[in-house]
Coordinates of C-alpha atoms and ligand atoms in Angstrom, one line a residue:
M1 CA 83.6 -5.2 47.3
P2 CA 85.6 -7.9 45.5
Y3 CA 84.0 -11.4 45.6
V4 CA 87.0 -12.9 47.3
I5 CA 86.5 -10.5 50.2
I6 CA 82.8 -11.2 50.5
I7 CA 83.5 -15.0 50.4
S8 CA 86.2 -14.6 53.0
L9 CA 83.9 -12.6 55.3
L10 CA 81.1 -15.2 54.8
L11 CA 83.5 -18.0 55.6
L12 CA 84.8 -16.2 58.6
S13 CA 81.4 -15.6 59.9
Y14 CA 80.4 -19.2 59.3
T15 CA 83.6 -20.5 61.0
T16 CA 83.1 -18.2 63.9
Q17 CA 79.5 -19.3 64.3
S18 CA 80.1 -23.1 64.1
Q19 CA 83.3 -22.8 66.2
A20 CA 81.2 -20.9 68.8
T21 CA 78.9 -23.8 68.9
L22 CA 81.7 -26.4 68.9
Y23 CA 83.9 -24.7 71.3
E24 CA 81.9 -22.7 73.8
L25 CA 84.9 -21.5 75.8
D26 CA 82.8 -20.4 78.6
A27 CA 81.1 -23.7 79.0
I28 CA 82.2 -26.3 81.6
H29 CA 80.2 -29.1 80.1
H30 CA 80.4 -30.1 76.5
P31 CA 78.1 -32.1 74.3
V32 CA 78.9 -34.9 71.9
I33 CA 79.1 -33.4 68.4
G34 CA 78.1 -34.9 65.1
S35 CA 76.5 -33.7 61.9
D36 CA 75.2 -36.8 60.0
G37 CA 73.6 -38.9 62.6
M38 CA 73.4 -39.3 66.4
V39 CA 72.1 -41.9 68.9
A40 CA 71.7 -41.3 72.6
S41 CA 70.7 -44.2 74.8
Q42 CA 71.3 -45.7 78.3
H43 CA 73.9 -48.3 77.1
P44 CA 77.0 -47.9 74.9
V45 CA 76.5 -51.2 73.2
A46 CA 72.9 -50.3 72.2
T47 CA 74.1 -46.8 71.1
Q48 CA 76.7 -48.5 68.9
V49 CA 74.1 -50.8 67.4
G50 CA 72.1 -47.7 66.4
M51 CA 75.2 -46.0 65.0
D52 CA 76.1 -49.0 62.9
I53 CA 72.7 -48.9 61.3
L54 CA 72.9 -45.2 60.6
E55 CA 76.4 -45.6 59.1
R56 CA 75.1 -48.4 56.9
G57 CA 72.5 -46.1 55.5
G58 CA 69.6 -46.9 57.7
N59 CA 67.3 -44.1 58.8
A60 CA 66.5 -42.9 62.3
V61 CA 63.6 -45.4 62.7
D62 CA 65.7 -48.3 61.5
A63 CA 68.3 -47.3 64.1
A64 CA 65.8 -46.7 66.8
V65 CA 64.1 -50.1 66.3
A66 CA 67.5 -51.8 66.5
V67 CA 68.4 -49.9 69.7
G68 CA 65.0 -50.9 71.2
F69 CA 65.7 -54.6 70.6
A70 CA 69.3 -54.3 71.7
L71 CA 68.4 -52.6 75.0
A72 CA 66.0 -55.5 75.7
V73 CA 69.3 -57.6 75.9
V74 CA 71.9 -55.2 77.4
L75 CA 69.6 -53.1 79.7
P76 CA 67.3 -55.8 81.2
R77 CA 66.1 -53.5 84.0
A78 CA 64.2 -51.3 81.5
G79 CA 64.9 -52.3 77.9
N80 CA 62.3 -54.8 77.0
L81 CA 60.2 -57.0 74.8
G82 CA 57.7 -57.7 77.6
G83 CA 56.7 -54.1 78.4
G84 CA 55.4 -51.1 76.4
G85 CA 56.0 -47.5 75.6
F86 CA 55.6 -44.5 73.3
M87 CA 57.5 -43.3 70.3
L88 CA 57.4 -40.0 68.5
V89 CA 58.6 -40.1 64.9
Y90 CA 59.4 -36.9 62.9
D91 CA 59.4 -37.6 59.2
S92 CA 61.5 -35.1 57.3
D93 CA 59.7 -35.9 54.0
T94 CA 56.3 -34.9 55.2
K95 CA 57.6 -32.6 57.9
S96 CA 55.1 -34.2 60.3
T97 CA 55.4 -35.9 63.7
K98 CA 53.4 -38.9 64.7
A99 CA 52.9 -40.5 68.1
I100 CA 53.0 -44.3 68.3
N101 CA 51.2 -45.7 71.4
Y102 CA 52.4 -49.2 72.2
R103 CA 51.6 -48.9 75.9
E104 CA 50.5 -52.2 77.6
S105 CA 46.8 -52.7 78.1
A106 CA 44.8 -54.5 80.8
P107 CA 43.9 -58.1 80.1
A108 CA 40.2 -58.7 79.2
A109 CA 39.6 -60.4 82.6
A110 CA 40.9 -57.4 84.6
T111 CA 38.4 -55.8 87.0
R112 CA 38.3 -52.5 88.9
D113 CA 38.7 -54.0 92.4
M114 CA 41.1 -56.9 91.5
Y115 CA 43.8 -55.5 93.8
L116 CA 41.7 -54.9 96.9
D117 CA 41.7 -57.4 99.8
D118 CA 38.6 -58.4 101.8
K119 CA 38.7 -55.1 103.7
G120 CA 38.9 -53.0 100.6
V121 CA 42.6 -52.3 101.1
V122 CA 45.0 -52.3 98.2
D123 CA 47.2 -55.4 98.3
S124 CA 50.5 -53.8 97.2
D125 CA 52.3 -57.1 96.3
L126 CA 49.4 -58.3 94.2
F127 CA 49.2 -54.9 92.5
N128 CA 52.9 -54.4 91.8
Q129 CA 54.7 -57.7 92.0
S130 CA 52.5 -60.6 90.9
Y131 CA 51.4 -62.4 87.8
L132 CA 48.3 -60.2 88.1
S133 CA 50.5 -57.1 87.7
I134 CA 51.3 -57.9 84.1
G135 CA 49.7 -55.8 81.3
V136 CA 49.5 -57.1 77.7
P137 CA 52.9 -56.1 76.3
G138 CA 53.1 -53.7 73.4
T139 CA 56.8 -53.3 72.7
V140 CA 57.2 -55.9 69.9
A141 CA 54.1 -54.6 68.1
G142 CA 55.3 -51.0 68.6
L143 CA 58.8 -51.5 67.3
C144 CA 57.5 -53.7 64.3
H145 CA 54.9 -51.1 63.5
A146 CA 57.4 -48.2 63.5
L147 CA 59.8 -50.2 61.2
E148 CA 57.0 -51.1 58.7
Q149 CA 55.6 -47.6 58.6
Y150 CA 58.8 -45.4 58.7
G151 CA 61.8 -47.7 58.3
T152 CA 63.8 -48.7 55.2
M153 CA 65.4 -51.9 56.4
N154 CA 63.9 -55.3 57.1
L155 CA 63.2 -56.7 60.6
K156 CA 65.8 -59.4 60.3
D157 CA 68.5 -56.9 59.8
V158 CA 67.6 -54.6 62.6
I159 CA 67.0 -57.4 65.1
K160 CA 70.3 -59.2 64.2
P161 CA 72.5 -57.3 66.6
A162 CA 70.2 -58.0 69.5
I163 CA 70.1 -61.7 68.6
K164 CA 73.9 -61.8 68.6
L165 CA 74.2 -60.0 71.9
A166 CA 71.7 -62.4 73.5
K167 CA 73.3 -65.5 72.1
K168 CA 77.0 -64.7 72.3
G169 CA 76.6 -62.5 75.3
F170 CA 77.9 -59.0 76.3
S171 CA 80.2 -57.8 79.0
V172 CA 78.5 -57.0 82.3
T173 CA 79.1 -53.4 83.4
Y174 CA 79.5 -52.2 87.0
D175 CA 76.0 -50.8 86.8
L176 CA 74.5 -54.2 85.8
E177 CA 76.5 -56.0 88.4
L178 CA 75.2 -53.6 91.0
V179 CA 71.5 -53.7 90.0
L180 CA 71.5 -57.5 89.7
K181 CA 72.7 -57.6 93.3
K182 CA 70.2 -54.9 94.4
Y183 CA 67.2 -56.6 92.9
E184 CA 68.2 -60.1 93.8
N185 CA 65.1 -60.8 96.0
R186 CA 62.8 -59.8 93.2
L187 CA 64.7 -61.6 90.5
K188 CA 65.1 -64.8 92.4
V189 CA 61.3 -65.3 92.8
S190 CA 61.2 -66.9 89.3
A191 CA 63.4 -69.8 88.5
E192 CA 63.8 -68.5 85.0
S193 CA 65.0 -65.1 86.1
K194 CA 67.3 -66.7 88.7
G195 CA 68.8 -68.9 86.0
T196 CA 69.2 -66.0 83.6
F197 CA 70.7 -63.4 85.9
Y198 CA 72.7 -65.4 88.5
K199 CA 75.4 -68.0 88.2
Q200 CA 74.9 -71.3 90.1
D201 CA 76.4 -70.0 93.3
N202 CA 77.6 -66.6 92.5
Y203 CA 76.9 -63.2 90.9
F204 CA 77.8 -61.9 87.6
N205 CA 80.6 -59.4 88.1
H206 CA 81.6 -56.6 85.8
G207 CA 83.6 -57.9 82.8
D208 CA 81.8 -61.3 82.9
I209 CA 79.9 -62.3 79.8
L210 CA 76.1 -62.6 80.2
R211 CA 74.4 -64.8 77.7
Q212 CA 70.6 -65.1 77.3
P213 CA 70.0 -68.1 75.0
K214 CA 66.2 -68.2 75.6
L215 CA 65.9 -64.5 74.8
A216 CA 67.9 -65.2 71.6
W217 CA 65.3 -67.8 70.8
S218 CA 62.5 -65.3 71.2
L219 CA 64.3 -62.7 69.2
K220 CA 64.9 -65.2 66.4
Q221 CA 61.2 -66.1 66.4
I222 CA 60.4 -62.4 65.9
A223 CA 63.0 -62.0 63.2
K224 CA 61.6 -64.9 61.3
K225 CA 57.8 -64.4 61.8
G226 CA 57.5 -60.8 62.7
K227 CA 55.2 -59.6 65.5
K228 CA 53.0 -62.7 64.9
A229 CA 55.5 -64.8 66.8
F230 CA 54.9 -62.7 69.9
Y231 CA 51.1 -62.2 69.6
Q232 CA 49.9 -65.3 67.9
G233 CA 52.8 -67.8 67.9
A234 CA 55.2 -69.8 69.9
I235 CA 56.2 -67.0 72.2
T236 CA 52.5 -66.3 73.0
D237 CA 52.0 -69.9 73.9
R238 CA 54.9 -69.9 76.3
I239 CA 54.0 -66.7 78.0
V240 CA 50.3 -67.5 78.4
S241 CA 50.9 -71.0 79.7
D242 CA 53.5 -69.8 82.2
V243 CA 51.3 -66.9 83.5
A244 CA 48.3 -69.2 83.8
K245 CA 50.3 -71.7 85.8
H246 CA 51.0 -69.0 88.3
G247 CA 47.4 -67.6 88.6
G248 CA 47.7 -64.8 86.1
I249 CA 44.9 -63.8 83.7
L250 CA 46.7 -63.0 80.4
S251 CA 45.0 -65.0 77.6
H252 CA 45.8 -65.8 74.0
S253 CA 43.1 -63.4 72.8
D254 CA 44.6 -60.6 74.9
F255 CA 47.7 -61.0 72.8
S256 CA 46.0 -61.5 69.4
N257 CA 43.7 -58.4 70.1
Y258 CA 46.6 -56.1 71.0
K259 CA 46.8 -53.1 68.7
V260 CA 49.3 -50.3 68.4
S261 CA 47.7 -46.9 67.8
V262 CA 49.1 -44.0 65.9
T263 CA 47.9 -40.5 66.5
E264 CA 48.9 -36.9 66.3
P265 CA 51.1 -35.8 69.1
V266 CA 49.9 -33.2 71.6
M267 CA 51.2 -29.9 70.3
G268 CA 52.0 -26.7 72.3
S269 CA 54.1 -23.7 71.8
Y270 CA 56.8 -22.0 74.1
R271 CA 58.4 -18.7 73.2
G272 CA 58.2 -19.3 69.5
Y273 CA 59.1 -23.0 69.6
E274 CA 56.6 -25.8 68.9
I275 CA 56.4 -28.6 71.4
A276 CA 55.3 -32.1 70.2
S277 CA 54.8 -34.7 72.9
M278 CA 52.9 -37.8 73.9
P279 CA 49.1 -37.6 74.3
P280 CA 47.0 -39.6 76.8
P281 CA 47.2 -42.4 78.0
S282 CA 50.4 -40.6 78.8
S283 CA 49.9 -37.6 81.0
G284 CA 53.4 -36.5 80.0
G285 CA 52.7 -34.3 77.0
V286 CA 49.6 -32.6 78.3
H287 CA 51.2 -31.6 81.6
L288 CA 54.5 -30.7 80.1
I289 CA 52.7 -28.2 77.8
Q290 CA 50.4 -27.0 80.6
M291 CA 53.4 -26.2 82.7
L292 CA 55.2 -24.5 79.8
N293 CA 52.1 -22.4 79.2
I294 CA 52.1 -21.2 82.8
L295 CA 55.8 -20.4 82.7
E296 CA 55.5 -18.5 79.4
G297 CA 53.8 -15.7 81.3
Y298 CA 57.0 -15.0 83.2
D299 CA 60.4 -13.8 82.0
V300 CA 62.0 -17.0 83.4
G301 CA 65.3 -16.4 81.7
S302 CA 65.9 -13.1 83.4
F303 CA 65.6 -14.8 86.9
G304 CA 68.6 -17.0 86.2
Q305 CA 68.8 -20.8 85.9
N306 CA 68.0 -22.5 89.2
S307 CA 67.5 -19.2 91.0
A308 CA 65.0 -19.3 93.8
A309 CA 62.6 -17.2 91.7
A310 CA 62.8 -19.5 88.7
I311 CA 62.5 -22.7 90.9
H312 CA 59.5 -21.2 92.8
L313 CA 57.6 -20.6 89.6
M314 CA 58.4 -24.0 88.2
A315 CA 57.4 -25.7 91.5
E316 CA 54.1 -23.8 91.7
S317 CA 53.4 -24.7 88.0
M318 CA 54.2 -28.4 88.8
R319 CA 51.9 -28.4 91.8
L320 CA 48.9 -27.1 89.7
A321 CA 49.6 -29.5 86.8
Y322 CA 49.9 -32.6 89.0
A323 CA 46.7 -31.7 90.9
D324 CA 44.9 -31.8 87.5
R325 CA 46.6 -35.0 86.6
S326 CA 45.0 -36.8 89.5
K327 CA 41.5 -35.8 88.4
H328 CA 41.5 -35.6 84.7
M329 CA 44.0 -38.1 83.3
G330 CA 43.3 -41.6 82.1
D331 CA 43.0 -43.7 78.9
P332 CA 41.0 -41.5 76.5
K333 CA 39.2 -44.5 75.1
F334 CA 37.6 -44.9 78.5
W335 CA 37.6 -41.4 80.0
D336 CA 36.8 -38.0 78.5
V337 CA 40.2 -36.3 79.1
P338 CA 39.8 -32.5 78.6
V339 CA 43.0 -32.3 76.5
E340 CA 42.2 -29.0 74.7
G341 CA 41.2 -27.3 77.9
L342 CA 44.3 -28.4 79.7
L343 CA 46.5 -27.2 76.8
S344 CA 44.8 -23.9 76.4
K345 CA 46.7 -20.7 77.0
D346 CA 43.6 -19.2 78.6
Y347 CA 43.5 -21.9 81.2
A348 CA 47.2 -21.4 81.8
N349 CA 46.4 -17.6 82.4
E350 CA 43.8 -18.7 84.9
L351 CA 46.2 -21.0 86.7
R352 CA 48.9 -18.4 86.7
S353 CA 46.7 -16.0 88.5
Q354 CA 46.6 -18.5 91.4
I355 CA 50.4 -18.4 91.7
K356 CA 51.9 -16.0 94.3
L357 CA 55.4 -14.8 93.6
D358 CA 56.5 -14.6 97.3
T359 CA 54.8 -17.6 98.9
V360 CA 53.5 -21.1 98.1
N361 CA 50.1 -22.4 97.6
I362 CA 49.3 -25.4 99.9
S363 CA 48.3 -28.7 98.4
S364 CA 45.8 -29.4 101.1
T365 CA 42.3 -30.1 99.8
I366 CA 42.6 -33.9 99.3
L367 CA 44.0 -36.3 101.8
P368 CA 47.3 -37.7 100.6
G369 CA 47.7 -41.4 99.9
Q370 CA 50.5 -43.5 101.2
P371 CA 53.5 -42.4 99.1
Q372 CA 56.4 -44.7 99.4
D373 CA 59.9 -43.4 99.3
Y374 CA 60.5 -45.2 96.1
E375 CA 63.2 -44.3 93.6
S376 CA 63.3 -46.7 90.8
E377 CA 65.7 -47.0 87.8
E378 CA 62.8 -48.1 85.8
T379 CA 62.0 -47.0 82.2
T380 CA 64.5 -45.9 79.6
H381 CA 64.6 -43.3 76.8
F382 CA 66.6 -43.1 73.6
S383 CA 66.8 -40.4 70.9
V384 CA 68.0 -40.8 67.3
V385 CA 68.5 -38.3 64.4
D386 CA 69.7 -39.3 60.9
K387 CA 71.3 -37.4 58.1
W388 CA 68.0 -36.7 56.4
G389 CA 66.6 -34.9 59.4
N390 CA 64.3 -37.7 60.6
A391 CA 64.1 -38.0 64.4
V392 CA 62.9 -40.5 66.9
S393 CA 62.1 -39.9 70.6
N394 CA 61.3 -43.1 72.4
T395 CA 60.5 -44.0 76.0
Y396 CA 59.6 -47.5 77.0
T397 CA 59.4 -49.5 80.2
L398 CA 58.7 -52.5 82.2
N399 CA 57.5 -50.1 85.0
F400 CA 59.7 -51.1 88.0
S401 CA 63.3 -52.1 87.4
F402 CA 63.0 -55.6 85.7
G403 CA 59.1 -55.1 85.9
T404 CA 57.7 -58.0 87.9
G405 CA 61.1 -59.6 87.8
L406 CA 59.4 -62.7 86.4
I407 CA 60.6 -64.3 83.2
A408 CA 58.1 -66.4 81.3
E409 CA 59.4 -69.9 81.0
G410 CA 61.4 -70.7 77.9
T411 CA 61.3 -67.1 76.5
G412 CA 64.0 -65.1 78.4
I413 CA 61.4 -62.3 78.4
L414 CA 60.9 -60.2 81.5
L415 CA 57.3 -59.4 82.2
N416 CA 56.1 -55.9 83.1
N417 CA 54.2 -54.8 86.2
E418 CA 52.5 -52.0 84.3
M419 CA 49.1 -52.7 85.9
G420 CA 50.7 -50.9 88.9
D421 CA 50.3 -47.6 87.0
F422 CA 46.5 -47.8 87.4
A423 CA 44.7 -46.4 90.4
A424 CA 44.0 -49.6 92.3
K425 CA 41.6 -47.6 94.4
P426 CA 40.7 -44.1 93.3
G427 CA 42.3 -41.6 95.6
A428 CA 45.0 -44.0 96.6
S429 CA 48.6 -43.3 95.5
D430 CA 50.7 -45.5 93.2
A431 CA 54.3 -46.5 93.8
Y432 CA 55.5 -43.0 92.8
G433 CA 53.1 -41.4 95.4
L434 CA 50.9 -40.2 92.5
I435 CA 47.3 -40.0 93.4
G436 CA 45.0 -41.4 90.7
G437 CA 41.3 -40.8 90.3
V438 CA 38.4 -42.8 88.8
A439 CA 39.8 -41.7 85.4
N440 CA 42.6 -44.2 85.9
A441 CA 40.7 -47.0 87.6
V442 CA 41.4 -50.6 86.3
E443 CA 39.2 -51.7 83.4
S444 CA 39.3 -54.5 81.0
H445 CA 41.4 -53.6 77.9
K446 CA 42.2 -50.1 79.3
Q447 CA 45.7 -48.7 79.2
P448 CA 47.2 -47.4 82.5
L449 CA 48.1 -43.8 82.8
S450 CA 51.7 -43.0 82.2
S451 CA 54.1 -40.2 82.8
M452 CA 56.4 -41.0 79.9
T453 CA 57.2 -37.9 77.9
P454 CA 59.1 -38.5 74.7
T455 CA 59.3 -35.0 73.2
I456 CA 60.4 -33.2 70.1
V457 CA 60.8 -29.5 70.2
L458 CA 60.6 -27.8 66.8
R459 CA 61.2 -24.4 65.2
D460 CA 59.4 -23.6 62.0
N461 CA 58.4 -27.3 61.9
K462 CA 61.9 -28.6 62.0
P463 CA 63.2 -30.5 65.1
V464 CA 65.6 -28.7 67.3
L465 CA 65.6 -30.9 70.4
I466 CA 64.8 -34.5 70.9
T467 CA 64.6 -35.5 74.5
G468 CA 63.0 -37.8 77.2
T469 CA 63.9 -39.6 80.4
P470 CA 62.9 -42.3 82.8
G471 CA 62.0 -41.4 86.4
G472 CA 58.4 -42.3 87.2
S473 CA 56.5 -39.2 88.3
R474 CA 59.6 -37.1 87.8
I475 CA 59.7 -37.7 84.1
I476 CA 57.5 -34.8 83.1
T477 CA 59.2 -32.3 85.4
T478 CA 62.7 -33.4 84.2
V479 CA 61.7 -32.9 80.5
L480 CA 60.3 -29.5 81.5
Q481 CA 63.6 -28.4 83.0
I482 CA 65.6 -29.6 80.0
I483 CA 63.4 -27.5 77.7
S484 CA 63.5 -24.4 80.0
N485 CA 67.3 -24.7 80.4
I486 CA 67.7 -24.7 76.6
I487 CA 65.1 -22.1 75.7
D488 CA 65.0 -19.8 78.8
H489 CA 68.6 -20.1 79.9
N490 CA 70.4 -20.6 76.6
M491 CA 72.4 -23.5 78.0
N492 CA 74.1 -26.1 75.8
I493 CA 72.6 -29.5 75.9
A494 CA 75.3 -30.9 78.2
E495 CA 74.9 -28.0 80.7
A496 CA 71.1 -28.3 80.5
T497 CA 71.4 -32.0 81.3
H498 CA 73.8 -31.7 84.1
A499 CA 72.2 -28.9 86.0
P500 CA 70.6 -30.0 89.4
R501 CA 66.9 -30.7 89.1
I502 CA 63.8 -30.1 91.3
H503 CA 60.4 -31.8 91.4
H504 CA 57.0 -31.1 92.9
Q505 CA 54.0 -33.3 92.2
W506 CA 51.3 -31.6 94.4
Y507 CA 51.3 -34.6 96.8
P508 CA 53.3 -35.1 98.9
D509 CA 53.5 -31.3 99.3
K510 CA 57.3 -31.2 99.1
L511 CA 59.7 -29.5 96.8
Y512 CA 62.3 -32.2 96.1
Y513 CA 65.8 -31.2 95.0
E514 CA 68.9 -32.9 94.0
H515 CA 72.3 -32.7 95.6
G516 CA 74.0 -29.7 94.1
L517 CA 71.2 -27.1 94.6
N518 CA 73.0 -24.5 96.7
V519 CA 72.0 -23.9 100.3
D520 CA 71.3 -20.2 99.8
T521 CA 68.7 -20.9 97.1
R522 CA 67.2 -23.6 99.3
N523 CA 66.9 -21.2 102.2
V524 CA 65.1 -18.6 100.1
L525 CA 62.7 -21.3 98.9
R526 CA 62.1 -22.4 102.5
S527 CA 61.4 -18.8 103.5
R528 CA 58.6 -18.8 100.8
G529 CA 57.0 -21.8 102.4
H530 CA 58.4 -24.7 100.4
I531 CA 58.9 -27.9 102.3
M532 CA 62.3 -28.8 100.9
E533 CA 63.6 -32.4 100.7
Q534 CA 66.7 -33.7 99.1
R535 CA 66.1 -36.8 96.9
A536 CA 68.3 -39.1 94.9
A537 CA 69.1 -38.1 91.3
M538 CA 66.1 -37.5 89.1
G539 CA 65.9 -38.9 85.6
S540 CA 68.4 -40.0 83.0
T541 CA 67.8 -37.9 79.9
Q542 CA 69.1 -38.9 76.5
S543 CA 68.9 -35.7 74.3
I544 CA 70.0 -34.4 71.0
L545 CA 70.0 -30.7 70.2
I546 CA 70.2 -29.5 66.6
R547 CA 71.8 -26.2 66.1
D548 CA 73.7 -24.5 63.3
G549 CA 73.6 -27.7 61.3
L550 CA 75.2 -29.7 64.0
L551 CA 73.9 -32.5 66.2
L552 CA 74.8 -31.8 69.9
G553 CA 74.0 -34.7 72.2
A554 CA 74.2 -35.5 75.9
S555 CA 73.5 -38.6 77.9
D556 CA 72.6 -37.9 81.5
P557 CA 75.5 -38.5 83.9
R558 CA 73.0 -39.3 86.7
R559 CA 73.1 -43.0 85.8
P560 CA 76.1 -45.0 84.7
D561 CA 76.5 -46.3 81.1
G562 CA 74.5 -43.7 79.2
A563 CA 76.2 -43.1 75.8
T564 CA 75.7 -40.6 73.0
M565 CA 77.6 -41.1 69.8
G566 CA 77.5 -39.1 66.6
Y567 CA 79.3 -38.9 63.3
Ligands
LIG1 N1 55.7 -46.9 84.4 C1 56.0 -45.5 84.4 C2 55.2 -44.7 83.5 O1 54.7 -45.2 82.5 O2 55.1 -43.5 83.7

């Protein structure tokens, strides 16, 4: 065959393949498309900050760190300097993934019963909304560490856009206008927060410019002096003195002793893909892989996406995993978490044998706690891929929206309420209705258990999906459904993101579903014994799928302002 024909055929097959990916004519949801770099985050301005870094030649970590600092300004409900989180970094040179743990830790003076009143009852305000709810923040240390270890740019350059946004201001979106109104009571407790997020006698409306000069000062300190400014410097002084003035226990040594840890991710496999996710003190990675291991024993794809059969199996897997979560999960420096056992395929076989195809198991051996009907917009995720194939999957948080809602005087920094992720009293539930055991009891220097699940799915050791989400207890099950939609149901990343979600967490014994799950399916599930309850939208994923040499991204439409950009 003449060469020209062979080349034409090859070109034709290449064009057909990439056009099939670009223009899936049968799809009703389409991803953002790029090939050299992509950023997906909860705010367009932060996404643009990341894109600018990539286009200037920065790598995925440079861009991710810039996005992390920018979100602290433009997404104050979850972006942060005063919180903590987890980052997975895939390094294309070494073809390895590392897990950076910059979760908050309990202050040295924290004690197991510090949130119980005289009668031994959990004081919910003290636990979740007080100066005692604040964990030692890890975000600044985490972002600085990632940049030093994996970045190519200097801190000043990646922090510069955030300083400018804080100093000169940015345009308030409809979403920010609404959340500032919604959380007014919490944010007006502190004079600093009130002065930052409210005008003298009025609200910030969409289109208004919000300036945060004190936050700009803190960011400048960090740009000049690095993480020392936050952990052993002027910012530390201001936070410690403000917290002490209000009865909190954060000390200078809590800050100076704070350490980021870098470990291997937890690894699993699912139908030929490798799953890299966050190890304890996040429960996310372990239970994500545990649920995937259970599901791998069924031909989930053949049941059809969001069919009653597929949802039943997912819900029963979720029930089993969340029951294990309540008993086994805590900070591994303080509690022997049986990670290997929970991740083993044999254990998944054992659990699968407990699942009945036509009826539910009942979650009834432990008394439920006092789950509150709480749906928070807390936490945020961003994903970044660069032209060299490096990838970052990062989830960080203040816990509730705006954390405690308290800003430390003179810093512009919102303080987290991450202590609320401990089990204040073993057997009692947290704000998400999750029951925690002694494994997650409060202890000095311990990190509270998390559900954050930044994840990278790989094939032959190369990333194919970078994903993660906020959503409290629903984080792990949301990531599970994104992965199953891609691998089992062959959806594109936009379809996989948009499809209605479900959630089960063992207790309360309910199968939650989103608006959009059809009534016939719900009726079949009800007939199998599921207690069905509609809930508000679950999660806000920021995902990038890598397929046929293209970057295909999607920001979740469930919350306003999410933005994916690629080039
Ligand atoms: N604060 C939510 C989480 O860490 O899971």
